[in-house]
Coordinates of C-alpha atoms and ligand atoms in Angstrom, one line a residue:
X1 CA -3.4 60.9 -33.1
X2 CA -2.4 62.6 -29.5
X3 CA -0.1 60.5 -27.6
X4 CA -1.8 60.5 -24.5
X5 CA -3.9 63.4 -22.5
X6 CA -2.2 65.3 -19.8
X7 CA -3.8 68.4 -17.7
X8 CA -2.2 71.0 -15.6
X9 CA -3.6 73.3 -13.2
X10 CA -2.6 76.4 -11.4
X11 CA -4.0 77.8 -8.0
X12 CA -7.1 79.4 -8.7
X13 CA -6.6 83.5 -8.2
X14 CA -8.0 85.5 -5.2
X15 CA -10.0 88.0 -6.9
X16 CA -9.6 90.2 -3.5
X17 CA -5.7 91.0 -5.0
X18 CA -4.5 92.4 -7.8
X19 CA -2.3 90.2 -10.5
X20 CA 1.6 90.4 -9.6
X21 CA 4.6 88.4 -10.4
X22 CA 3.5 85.5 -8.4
X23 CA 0.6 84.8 -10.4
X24 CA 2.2 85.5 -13.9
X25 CA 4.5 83.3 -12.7
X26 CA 2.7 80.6 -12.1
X27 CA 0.8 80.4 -14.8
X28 CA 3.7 81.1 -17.1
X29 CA 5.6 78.2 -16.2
X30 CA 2.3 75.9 -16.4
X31 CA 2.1 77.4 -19.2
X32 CA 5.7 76.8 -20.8
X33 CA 4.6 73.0 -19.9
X34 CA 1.5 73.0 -22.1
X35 CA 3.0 74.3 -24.7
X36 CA 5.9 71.9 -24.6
X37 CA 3.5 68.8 -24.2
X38 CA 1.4 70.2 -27.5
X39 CA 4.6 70.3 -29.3
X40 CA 5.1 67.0 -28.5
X41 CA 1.6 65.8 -29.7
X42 CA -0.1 65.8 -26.4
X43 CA -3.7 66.3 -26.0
X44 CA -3.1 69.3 -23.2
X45 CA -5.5 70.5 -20.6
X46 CA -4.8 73.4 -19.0
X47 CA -6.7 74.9 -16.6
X48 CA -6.8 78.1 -14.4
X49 CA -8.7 80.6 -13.2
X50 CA -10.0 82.8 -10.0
X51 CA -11.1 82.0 -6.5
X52 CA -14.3 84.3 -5.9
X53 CA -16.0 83.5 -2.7
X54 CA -15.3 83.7 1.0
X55 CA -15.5 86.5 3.7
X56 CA -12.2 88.2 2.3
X57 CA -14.3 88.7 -0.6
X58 CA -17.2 89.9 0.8
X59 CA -15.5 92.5 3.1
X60 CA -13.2 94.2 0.4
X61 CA -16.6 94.9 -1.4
X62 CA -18.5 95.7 1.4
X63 CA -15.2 98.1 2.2
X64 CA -15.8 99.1 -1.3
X65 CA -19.5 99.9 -1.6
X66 CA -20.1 97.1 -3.9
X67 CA -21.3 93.4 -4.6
X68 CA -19.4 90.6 -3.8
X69 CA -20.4 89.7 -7.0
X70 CA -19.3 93.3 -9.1
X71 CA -15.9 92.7 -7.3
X72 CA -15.1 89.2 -8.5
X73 CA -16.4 90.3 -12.4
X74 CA -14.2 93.5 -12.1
X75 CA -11.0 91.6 -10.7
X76 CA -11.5 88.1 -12.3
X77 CA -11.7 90.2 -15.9
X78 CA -8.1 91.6 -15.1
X79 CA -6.5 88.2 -14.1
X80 CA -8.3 87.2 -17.7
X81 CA -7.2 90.2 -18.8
X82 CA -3.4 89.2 -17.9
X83 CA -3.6 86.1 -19.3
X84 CA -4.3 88.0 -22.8
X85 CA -1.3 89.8 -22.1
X86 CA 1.2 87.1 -21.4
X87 CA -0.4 85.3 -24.1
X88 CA -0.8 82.4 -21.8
X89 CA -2.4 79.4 -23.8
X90 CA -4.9 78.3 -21.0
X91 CA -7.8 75.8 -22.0
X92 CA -10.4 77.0 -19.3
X93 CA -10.1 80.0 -17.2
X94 CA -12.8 79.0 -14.6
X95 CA -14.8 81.2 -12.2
X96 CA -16.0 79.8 -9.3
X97 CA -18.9 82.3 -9.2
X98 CA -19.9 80.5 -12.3
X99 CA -23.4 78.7 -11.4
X100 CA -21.9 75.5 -13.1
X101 CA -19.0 75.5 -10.5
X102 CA -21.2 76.3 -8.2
X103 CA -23.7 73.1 -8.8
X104 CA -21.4 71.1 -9.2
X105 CA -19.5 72.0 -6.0
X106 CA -23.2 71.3 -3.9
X107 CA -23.7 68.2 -5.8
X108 CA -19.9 66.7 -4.5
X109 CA -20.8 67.9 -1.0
X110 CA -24.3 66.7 -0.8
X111 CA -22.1 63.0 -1.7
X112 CA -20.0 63.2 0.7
X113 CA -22.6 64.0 3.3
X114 CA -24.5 61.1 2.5
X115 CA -21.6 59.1 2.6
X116 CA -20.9 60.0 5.9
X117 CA -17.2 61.8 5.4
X118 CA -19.0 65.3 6.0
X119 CA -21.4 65.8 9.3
X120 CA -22.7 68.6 11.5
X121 CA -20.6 68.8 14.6
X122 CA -19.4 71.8 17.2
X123 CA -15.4 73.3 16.5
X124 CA -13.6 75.3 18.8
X125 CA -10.1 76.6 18.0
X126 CA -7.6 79.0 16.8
X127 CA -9.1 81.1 13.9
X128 CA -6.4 83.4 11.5
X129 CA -9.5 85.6 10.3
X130 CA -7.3 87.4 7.7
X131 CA -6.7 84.1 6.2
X132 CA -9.9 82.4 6.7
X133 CA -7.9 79.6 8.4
X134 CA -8.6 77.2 11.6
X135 CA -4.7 76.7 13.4
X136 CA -4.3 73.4 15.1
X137 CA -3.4 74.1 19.3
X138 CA 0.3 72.9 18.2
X139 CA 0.5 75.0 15.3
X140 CA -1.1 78.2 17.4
X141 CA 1.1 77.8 20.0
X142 CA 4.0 77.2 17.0
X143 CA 3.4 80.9 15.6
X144 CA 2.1 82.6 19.3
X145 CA -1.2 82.5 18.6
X146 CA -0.6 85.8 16.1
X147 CA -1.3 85.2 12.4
X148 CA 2.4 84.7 10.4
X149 CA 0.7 86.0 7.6
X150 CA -0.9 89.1 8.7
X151 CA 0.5 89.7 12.3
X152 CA -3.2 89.7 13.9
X153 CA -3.6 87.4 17.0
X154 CA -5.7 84.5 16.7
X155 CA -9.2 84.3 17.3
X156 CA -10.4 81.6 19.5
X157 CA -13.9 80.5 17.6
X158 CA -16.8 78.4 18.0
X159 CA -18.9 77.4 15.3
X160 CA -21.5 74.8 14.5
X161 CA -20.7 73.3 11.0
X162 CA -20.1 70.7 8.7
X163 CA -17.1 68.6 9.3
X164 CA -14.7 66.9 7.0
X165 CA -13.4 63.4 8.3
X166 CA -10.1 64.1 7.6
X167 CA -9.3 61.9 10.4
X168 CA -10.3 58.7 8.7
X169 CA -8.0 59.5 5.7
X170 CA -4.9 58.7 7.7
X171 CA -3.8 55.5 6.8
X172 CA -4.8 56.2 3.3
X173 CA -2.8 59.2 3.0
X174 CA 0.1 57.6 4.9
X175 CA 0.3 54.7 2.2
X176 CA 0.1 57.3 -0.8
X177 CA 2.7 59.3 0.5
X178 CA 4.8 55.7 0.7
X179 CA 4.1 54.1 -2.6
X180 CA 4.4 56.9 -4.7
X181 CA 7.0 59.1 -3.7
X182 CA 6.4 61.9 -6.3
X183 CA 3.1 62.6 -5.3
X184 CA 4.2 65.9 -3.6
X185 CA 7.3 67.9 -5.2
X186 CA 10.2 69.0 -4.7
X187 CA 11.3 66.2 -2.2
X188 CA 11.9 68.8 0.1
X189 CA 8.1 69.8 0.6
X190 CA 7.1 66.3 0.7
X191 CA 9.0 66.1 3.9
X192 CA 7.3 68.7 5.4
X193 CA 3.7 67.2 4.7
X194 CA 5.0 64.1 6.0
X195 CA 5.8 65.4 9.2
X196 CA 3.2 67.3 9.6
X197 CA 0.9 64.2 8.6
X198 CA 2.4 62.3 11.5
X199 CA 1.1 64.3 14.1
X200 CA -2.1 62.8 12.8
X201 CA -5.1 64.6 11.1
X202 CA -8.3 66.1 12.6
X203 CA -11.7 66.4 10.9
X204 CA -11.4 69.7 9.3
X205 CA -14.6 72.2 9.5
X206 CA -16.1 72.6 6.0
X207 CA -19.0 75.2 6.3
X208 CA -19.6 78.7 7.7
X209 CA -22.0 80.8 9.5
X210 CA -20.3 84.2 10.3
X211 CA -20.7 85.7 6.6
X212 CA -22.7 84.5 3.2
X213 CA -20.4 85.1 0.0
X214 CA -20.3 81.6 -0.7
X215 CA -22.0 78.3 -2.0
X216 CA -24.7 77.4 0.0
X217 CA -24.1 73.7 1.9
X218 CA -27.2 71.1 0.6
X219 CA -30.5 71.9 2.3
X220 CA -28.7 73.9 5.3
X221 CA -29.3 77.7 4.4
X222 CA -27.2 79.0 7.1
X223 CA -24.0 77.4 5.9
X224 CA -22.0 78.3 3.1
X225 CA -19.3 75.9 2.4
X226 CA -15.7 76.9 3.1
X227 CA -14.0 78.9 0.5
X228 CA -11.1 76.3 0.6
X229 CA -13.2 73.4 -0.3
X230 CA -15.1 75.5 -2.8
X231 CA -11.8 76.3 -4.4
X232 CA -10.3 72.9 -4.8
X233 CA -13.2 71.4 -6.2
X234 CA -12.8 73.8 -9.2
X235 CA -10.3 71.3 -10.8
X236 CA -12.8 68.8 -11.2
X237 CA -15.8 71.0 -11.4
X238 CA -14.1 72.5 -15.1
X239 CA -13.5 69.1 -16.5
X240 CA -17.6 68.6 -15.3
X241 CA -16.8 65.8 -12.7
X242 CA -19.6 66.6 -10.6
X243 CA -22.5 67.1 -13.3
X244 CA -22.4 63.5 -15.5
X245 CA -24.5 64.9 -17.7
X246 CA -22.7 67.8 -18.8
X247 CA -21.3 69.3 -21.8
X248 CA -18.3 69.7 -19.8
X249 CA -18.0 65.9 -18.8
X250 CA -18.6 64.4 -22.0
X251 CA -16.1 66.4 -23.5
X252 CA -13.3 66.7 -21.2
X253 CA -13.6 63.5 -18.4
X254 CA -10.6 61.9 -19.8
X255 CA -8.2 65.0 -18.3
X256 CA -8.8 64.1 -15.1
X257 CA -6.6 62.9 -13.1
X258 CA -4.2 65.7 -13.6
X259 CA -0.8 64.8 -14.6
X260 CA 0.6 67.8 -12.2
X261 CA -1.1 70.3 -10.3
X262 CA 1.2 73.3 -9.5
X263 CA 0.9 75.8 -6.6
X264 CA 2.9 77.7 -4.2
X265 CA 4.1 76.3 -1.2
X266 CA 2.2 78.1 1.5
X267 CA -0.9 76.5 0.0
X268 CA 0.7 72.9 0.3
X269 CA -1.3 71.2 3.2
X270 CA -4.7 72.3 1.2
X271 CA -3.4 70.3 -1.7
X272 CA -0.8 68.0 -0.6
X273 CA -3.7 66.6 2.1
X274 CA -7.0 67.8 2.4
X275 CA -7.6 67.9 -1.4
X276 CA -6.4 63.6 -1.9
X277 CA -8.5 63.0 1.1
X278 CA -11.6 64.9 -0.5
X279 CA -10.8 62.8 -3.8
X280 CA -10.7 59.4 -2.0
X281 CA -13.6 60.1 -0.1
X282 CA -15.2 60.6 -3.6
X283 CA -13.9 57.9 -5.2
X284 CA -11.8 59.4 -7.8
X285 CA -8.4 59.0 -8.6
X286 CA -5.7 61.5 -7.8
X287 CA -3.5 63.4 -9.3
X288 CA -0.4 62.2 -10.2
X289 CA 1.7 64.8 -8.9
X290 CA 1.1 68.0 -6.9
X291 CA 4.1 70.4 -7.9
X292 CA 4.7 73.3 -5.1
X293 CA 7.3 75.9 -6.1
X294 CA 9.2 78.4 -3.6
X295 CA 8.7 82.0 -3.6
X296 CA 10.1 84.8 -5.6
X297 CA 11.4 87.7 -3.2
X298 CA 12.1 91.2 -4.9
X299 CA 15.3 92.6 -4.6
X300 CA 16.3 90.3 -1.7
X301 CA 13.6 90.9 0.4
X302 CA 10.2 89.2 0.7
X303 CA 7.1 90.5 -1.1
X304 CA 4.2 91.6 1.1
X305 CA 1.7 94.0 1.2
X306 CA 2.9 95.9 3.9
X307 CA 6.1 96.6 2.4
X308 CA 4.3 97.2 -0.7
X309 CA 7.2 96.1 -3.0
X310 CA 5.2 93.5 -4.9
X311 CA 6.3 93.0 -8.2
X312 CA 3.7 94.2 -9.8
X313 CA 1.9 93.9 -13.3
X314 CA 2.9 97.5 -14.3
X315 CA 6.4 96.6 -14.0
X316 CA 5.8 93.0 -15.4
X317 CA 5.0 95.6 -18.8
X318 CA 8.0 97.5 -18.4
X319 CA 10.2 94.2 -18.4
X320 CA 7.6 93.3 -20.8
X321 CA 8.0 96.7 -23.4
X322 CA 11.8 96.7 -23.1
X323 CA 12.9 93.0 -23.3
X324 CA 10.0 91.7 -24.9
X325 CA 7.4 88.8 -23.6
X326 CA 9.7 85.8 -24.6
X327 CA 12.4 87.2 -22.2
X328 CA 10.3 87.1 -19.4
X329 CA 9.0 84.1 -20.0
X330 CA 12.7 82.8 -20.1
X331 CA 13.7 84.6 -16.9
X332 CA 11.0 83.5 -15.2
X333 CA 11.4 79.3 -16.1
X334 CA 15.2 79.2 -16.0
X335 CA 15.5 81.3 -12.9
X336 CA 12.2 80.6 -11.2
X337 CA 12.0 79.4 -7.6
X338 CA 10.9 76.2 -9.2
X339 CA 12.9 73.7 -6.1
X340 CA 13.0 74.3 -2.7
X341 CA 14.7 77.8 -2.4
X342 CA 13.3 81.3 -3.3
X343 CA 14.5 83.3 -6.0
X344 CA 15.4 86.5 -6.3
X345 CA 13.6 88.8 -8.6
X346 CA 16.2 91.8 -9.5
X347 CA 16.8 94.3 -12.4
X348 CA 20.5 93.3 -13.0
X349 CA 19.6 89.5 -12.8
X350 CA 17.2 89.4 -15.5
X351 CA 19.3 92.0 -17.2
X352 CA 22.4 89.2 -17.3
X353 CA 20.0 86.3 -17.9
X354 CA 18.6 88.2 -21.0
X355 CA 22.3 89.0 -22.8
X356 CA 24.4 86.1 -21.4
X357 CA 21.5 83.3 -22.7
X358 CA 20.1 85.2 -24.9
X359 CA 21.4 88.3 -27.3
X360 CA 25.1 86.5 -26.5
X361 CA 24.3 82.9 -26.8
X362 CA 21.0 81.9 -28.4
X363 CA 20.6 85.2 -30.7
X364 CA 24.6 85.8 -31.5
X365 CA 24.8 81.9 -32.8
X366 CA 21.7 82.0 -34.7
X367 CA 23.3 85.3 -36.5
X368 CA 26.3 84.4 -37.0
X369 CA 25.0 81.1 -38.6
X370 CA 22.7 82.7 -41.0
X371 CA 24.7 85.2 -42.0
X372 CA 27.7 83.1 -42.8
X373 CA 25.3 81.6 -44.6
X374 CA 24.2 84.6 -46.4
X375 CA 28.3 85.3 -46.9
X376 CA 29.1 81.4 -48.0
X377 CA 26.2 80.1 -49.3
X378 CA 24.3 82.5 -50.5
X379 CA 21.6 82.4 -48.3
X380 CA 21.0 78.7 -49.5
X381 CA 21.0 76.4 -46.8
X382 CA 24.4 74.2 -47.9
X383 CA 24.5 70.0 -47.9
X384 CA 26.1 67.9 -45.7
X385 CA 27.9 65.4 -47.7
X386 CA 28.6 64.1 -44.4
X387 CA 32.8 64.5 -44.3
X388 CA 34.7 65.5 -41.8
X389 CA 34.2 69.0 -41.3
X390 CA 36.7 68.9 -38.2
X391 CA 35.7 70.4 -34.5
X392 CA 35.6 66.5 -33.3
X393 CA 31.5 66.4 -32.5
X394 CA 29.5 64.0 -33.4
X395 CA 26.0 65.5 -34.2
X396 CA 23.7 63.2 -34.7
X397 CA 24.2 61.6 -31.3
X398 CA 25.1 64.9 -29.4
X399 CA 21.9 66.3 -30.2
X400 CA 19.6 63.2 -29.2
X401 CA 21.2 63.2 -26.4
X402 CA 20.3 66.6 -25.7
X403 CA 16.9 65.9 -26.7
X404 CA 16.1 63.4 -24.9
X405 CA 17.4 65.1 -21.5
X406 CA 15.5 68.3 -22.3
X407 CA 12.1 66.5 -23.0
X408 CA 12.7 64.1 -19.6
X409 CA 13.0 66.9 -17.6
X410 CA 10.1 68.5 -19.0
X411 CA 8.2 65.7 -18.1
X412 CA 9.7 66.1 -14.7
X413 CA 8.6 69.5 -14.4
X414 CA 12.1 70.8 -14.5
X415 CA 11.9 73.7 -16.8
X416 CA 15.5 74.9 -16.0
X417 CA 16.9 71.6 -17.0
X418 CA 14.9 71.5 -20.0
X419 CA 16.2 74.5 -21.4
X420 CA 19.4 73.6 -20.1
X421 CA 19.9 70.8 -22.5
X422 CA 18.5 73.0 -26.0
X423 CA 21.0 75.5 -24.8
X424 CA 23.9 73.3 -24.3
X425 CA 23.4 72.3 -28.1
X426 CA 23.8 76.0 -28.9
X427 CA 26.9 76.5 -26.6
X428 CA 28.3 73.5 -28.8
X429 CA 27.4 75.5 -31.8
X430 CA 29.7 78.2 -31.0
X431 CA 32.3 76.3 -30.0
X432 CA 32.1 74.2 -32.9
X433 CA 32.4 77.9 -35.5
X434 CA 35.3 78.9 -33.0
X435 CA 37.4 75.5 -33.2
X436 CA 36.2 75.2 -37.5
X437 CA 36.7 78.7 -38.6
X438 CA 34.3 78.4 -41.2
X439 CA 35.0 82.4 -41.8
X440 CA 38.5 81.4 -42.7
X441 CA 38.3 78.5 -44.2
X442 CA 35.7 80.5 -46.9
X443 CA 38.7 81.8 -48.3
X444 CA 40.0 79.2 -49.9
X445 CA 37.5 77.7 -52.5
X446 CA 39.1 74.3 -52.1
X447 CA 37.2 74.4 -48.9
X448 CA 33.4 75.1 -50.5
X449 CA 32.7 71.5 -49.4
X450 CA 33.4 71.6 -45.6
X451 CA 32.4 75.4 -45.3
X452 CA 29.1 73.8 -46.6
X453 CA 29.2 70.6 -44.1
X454 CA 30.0 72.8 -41.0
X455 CA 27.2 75.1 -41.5
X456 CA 24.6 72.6 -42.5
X457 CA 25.4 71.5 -39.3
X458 CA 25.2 74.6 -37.2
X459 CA 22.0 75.9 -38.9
X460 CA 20.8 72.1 -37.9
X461 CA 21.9 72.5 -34.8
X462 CA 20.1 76.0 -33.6
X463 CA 16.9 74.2 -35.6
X464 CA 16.9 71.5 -33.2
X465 CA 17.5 74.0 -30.0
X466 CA 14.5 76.3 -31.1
X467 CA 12.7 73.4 -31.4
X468 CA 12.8 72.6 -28.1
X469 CA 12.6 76.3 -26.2
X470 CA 9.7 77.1 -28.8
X471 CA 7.3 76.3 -25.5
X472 CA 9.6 79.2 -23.9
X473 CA 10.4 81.7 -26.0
X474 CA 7.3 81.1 -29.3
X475 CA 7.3 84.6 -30.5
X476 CA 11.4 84.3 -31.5
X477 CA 11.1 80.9 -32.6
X478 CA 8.5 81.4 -34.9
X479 CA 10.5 84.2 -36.1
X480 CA 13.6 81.8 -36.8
X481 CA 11.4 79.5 -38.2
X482 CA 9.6 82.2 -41.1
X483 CA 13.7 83.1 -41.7
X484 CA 14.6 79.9 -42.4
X485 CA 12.0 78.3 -43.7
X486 CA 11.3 75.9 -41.2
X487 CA 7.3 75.4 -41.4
X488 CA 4.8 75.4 -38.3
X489 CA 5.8 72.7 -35.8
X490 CA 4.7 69.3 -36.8
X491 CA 3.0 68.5 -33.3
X492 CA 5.6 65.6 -33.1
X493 CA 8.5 67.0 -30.9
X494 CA 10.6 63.9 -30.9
X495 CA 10.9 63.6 -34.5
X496 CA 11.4 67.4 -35.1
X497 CA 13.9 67.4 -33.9
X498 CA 15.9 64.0 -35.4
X499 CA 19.1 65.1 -37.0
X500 CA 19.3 65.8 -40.3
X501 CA 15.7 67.4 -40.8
X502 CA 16.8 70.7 -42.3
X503 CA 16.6 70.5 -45.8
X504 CA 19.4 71.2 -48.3
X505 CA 18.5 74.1 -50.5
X506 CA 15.9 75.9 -48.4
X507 CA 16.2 79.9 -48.1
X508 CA 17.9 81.0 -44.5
X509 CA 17.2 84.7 -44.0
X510 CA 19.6 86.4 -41.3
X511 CA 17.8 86.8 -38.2
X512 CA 18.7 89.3 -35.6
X513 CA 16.6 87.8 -32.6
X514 CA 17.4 89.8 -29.5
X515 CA 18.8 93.3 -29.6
X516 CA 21.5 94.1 -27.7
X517 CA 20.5 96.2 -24.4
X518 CA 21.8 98.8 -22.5
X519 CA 21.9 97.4 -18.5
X520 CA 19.3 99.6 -16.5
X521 CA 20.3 102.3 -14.5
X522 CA 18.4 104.2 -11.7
X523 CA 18.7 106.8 -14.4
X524 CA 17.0 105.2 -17.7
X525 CA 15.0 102.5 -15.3
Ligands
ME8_601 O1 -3.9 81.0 -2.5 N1 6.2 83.8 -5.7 O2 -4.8 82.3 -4.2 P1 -3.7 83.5 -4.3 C1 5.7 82.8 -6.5 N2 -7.1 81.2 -4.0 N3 4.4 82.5 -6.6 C2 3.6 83.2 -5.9 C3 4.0 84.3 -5.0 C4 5.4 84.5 -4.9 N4 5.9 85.5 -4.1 N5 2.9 84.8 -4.4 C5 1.8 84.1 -4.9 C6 -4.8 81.3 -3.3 N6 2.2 83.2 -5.8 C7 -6.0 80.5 -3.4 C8 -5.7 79.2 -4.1 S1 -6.3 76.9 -5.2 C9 -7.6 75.8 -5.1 C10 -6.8 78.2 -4.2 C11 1.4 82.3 -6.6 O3 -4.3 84.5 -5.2 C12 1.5 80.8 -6.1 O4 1.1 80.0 -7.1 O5 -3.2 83.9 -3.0 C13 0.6 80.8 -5.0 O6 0.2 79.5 -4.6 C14 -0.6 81.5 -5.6 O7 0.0 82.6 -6.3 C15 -1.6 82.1 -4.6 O8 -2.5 82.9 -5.2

């Protein structure tokens, strides 16, 4: 029986841009989660997809000579398509072109209209067209009234639409942010909506009339509701929250609310305080965390379009071809801009991340192990009769220590810590061969016994380590585990990975699990 449900969402994609690092990213890291909560038994939603609609949309197709509609199929197939290729384990990969988003999305407006939260009134105020965003004055006069994003001035607008009432979400908002300090992640982000939150909240405009590549608002033809609103209501639209009735409710209700929603941080406000607000005025609970991650730059400088130095998918694949998926996935959780700071995406950094943790640590110990093993034992995997086999550690509680850190941060969302603690156990394997000389003490038959007991315990040891990075790095755990006989994960993490598991007399195959690489030159780049 599944422990308990938990969902996790990513942003949904722009299907005006093409997939790059930022995306893979983070999906990969959602997906490292999902994976992580399965193994522990969880019953796992996870949930992304692409963001269709909106005049962005409409103009790169126009641009283009297409539909709106051609565009989003063509682009929403390759983030689909990139999900295939990072074999990322996602539940749903939701389109909000689909007509059941789409319903749904005009059914949870036309409630909130009748409830009163959404009403036709007249804006008037700084427009960033490039990001189809209204600026407050404080925040146009902040940035000059010239678009951080894209460098084009502000547009000053008027527009008759439909209005949010953000403004009566206030208090409510003030009190979440109070009694549950962990709704918004890191700490440091939380701060930020906080302060912005104090300069108090104005009704935000929901519909528009200058373009039509969107979801029509309820009986009001000229309005198409505002990509924004469209988009955040796709993590309740593909659990069928808006539709009763569905095939999608009945089936998947009891994911919502999501255990953590993660995003980047320049999308923050949209989730941190228009999207609870939107949930309240609906009635439905929130979710219980809204992760937003920093930014990875490339070689020290910040991605953009204009510089054109976006990591991009056809580099993704060479990382991809010559390290192999599993050590990108690793690069990117351990060394992600998961906290407050940006990280820096760079050849010779994922280069020493990939033969320090990796080929040197993870992949050497696991080798050495098996083979002494092969040498010793003859490929038998030895008992532990349970004497002293010197090195001074005490296993059994080492290890559960280490496991229990490594699945509370997981459950933090702290994917570096995580991994942390399975690789500390390894580091402790090594120095545990170094200080024990098993290779000398083979020598001397009189030491058969505690050769046997030390690498009972190392084999153990690495088990109980690949046990816990299998949501990282699956393909090379699965490979240990064919090699050493280890069966398909049991689905119950926690006891996996209880000392003493291994058993006596089972057939440990050497494994060479990460080849050592040359470090990339300009030349062989
Ligand atoms: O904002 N580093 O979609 P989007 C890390 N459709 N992550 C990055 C990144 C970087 N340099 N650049 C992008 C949208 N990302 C909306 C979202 S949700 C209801 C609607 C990641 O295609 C990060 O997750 O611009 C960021 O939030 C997301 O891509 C933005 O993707």
């Amino acid at each position: 029986m599944p422990s308990a449900t938990r969902t996790i969402t990513t942003p949904i994609y722009y299907v005006n841009d093409r997939p790059h690092i930022g995306h893979v990213y983070t999906t990969t890291i959602c997906d490292v989660w999902a994976r992580f909560m399965r193994l522990m038994g969880d019953d796992v939603f996870f949930l992304t997809g692409t963001d269709e609609h909106g005049q962005k949309v409409e103009q790169s197709a126009q641009a283009k000579g297409v539909t709106p509609q051609a565009l989003a199929d063509e682009n929403s197939a390759e983030f689909r398509r990139v999900m295939g290729m990072f074999d990322l384990t996602n539940d749903e990969f939701i389109r909000t072109t689909d007509p059941r988003h789409e319903s749904q999305v005009q059914s949870l407006v036309k409630r909130l209209m009748d409830s009163g939260d959404v009403y036709l009134g007249t804006f008037e105020g700084w427009y960033d067209a490039g990001q189809e965003e209204y600026y407050t004055e404080t925040k146009a006069r902040e940035v000059g009234h010239v678009s951080p994003i894209s460098g084009q001035p502000l547009e000053r607008a008027t527009e008759e639409n439909y209005y949010f009432r953000l403004s009566h979400f206030q208090d409510r908002l003030e009190a979440l942010f109070a009694e549950q300090p962990d709704f918004v992640c890191p700490e440091a982000r939380r701060n930020e909506v906080l302060g912005r939150l104090r300069e108090g909240l104005q009704d935000v405009p929901i519909s528009r009339t200058n373009f039509a590549w969107g979801i029509g608002v309820p009986d009001s033809p000229d309005h198409v509701i505002y990509v924004w609103i469209d988009a955040l209501f796709n993590y309740i639209t593909a659990l069928g929250m808006g539709a009763p009735e569905s095939d999608w409710f009945a089936t998947r209700k009891q994911y919502w609310p999501a255990t953590v929603q993660v995003i980047g941080k320049e999308i923050l406000w949209f989730h941190a305080v228009i999207w609870p607000a939107l949930l309240m005025a609906l009635g439905l609970p929130l979710p219980k965390c809204v992760y937003a991650h920093s930014f990875w730059i490339s070689e020290g400088q910040k991605m953009s379009k204009s510089l054109g130095n976006f990591i991009d998918l056809e580099q993704l694949t060479q990382y991809i071809d010559r390290y192999g998926r599993d050590a990108l996935r690793y690069f990117l959780a351990t060394q992600g801009p998961l906290g407050a700071t940006d990280s820096d995406f760079s050849r010779s950094q994922f280069h020493e991340t990939y033969t320090t943790d990796l080929v040197n640590t993870l992949g050497n110990c696991a080798s050495r192990t098996s083979a002494m093993i092969g040498k010793y034992c003859e490929g038998i995997c030895p008992t532990d009769t349970g004497a002293c086999a010197g090195g001074g550690v005490e296993w059994a509680t080492f290890t559960e220590d280490q496991v229990n850190q490594s699945i509370a941060s997981m459950e933090r969302f702290d994917l570096a810590g995580s991994i942390a603690a399975a690789m500390s156990i390894v580091r402790q394997v090594d120095a545990f061969i170094n200080d024990t000389a098993p290779f000398k003490l083979a020598k001397d038959p009189a030491h058969t016994e505690t050769v046997g007991n030390i690498l009972y315990r190392c084999a153990e040891a690495v088990r109980i380590a690949a046990c816990l990075l299998e949501a990282v790095i699956p393909e090379h755990v699965s490979q240990l585990r064919e090699a050493w006989s280890l069966g398909d994960p049991s689905g119950e993490l926690r006891t996996e990975c209880q000392w003493g598991r291994l058993p006596t007399g089972s057939k440990i195959d050497k494994v060479a699990l990460f080849p050592r690489l040359e470090a990339e030159t300009a030349s062989n780049a």
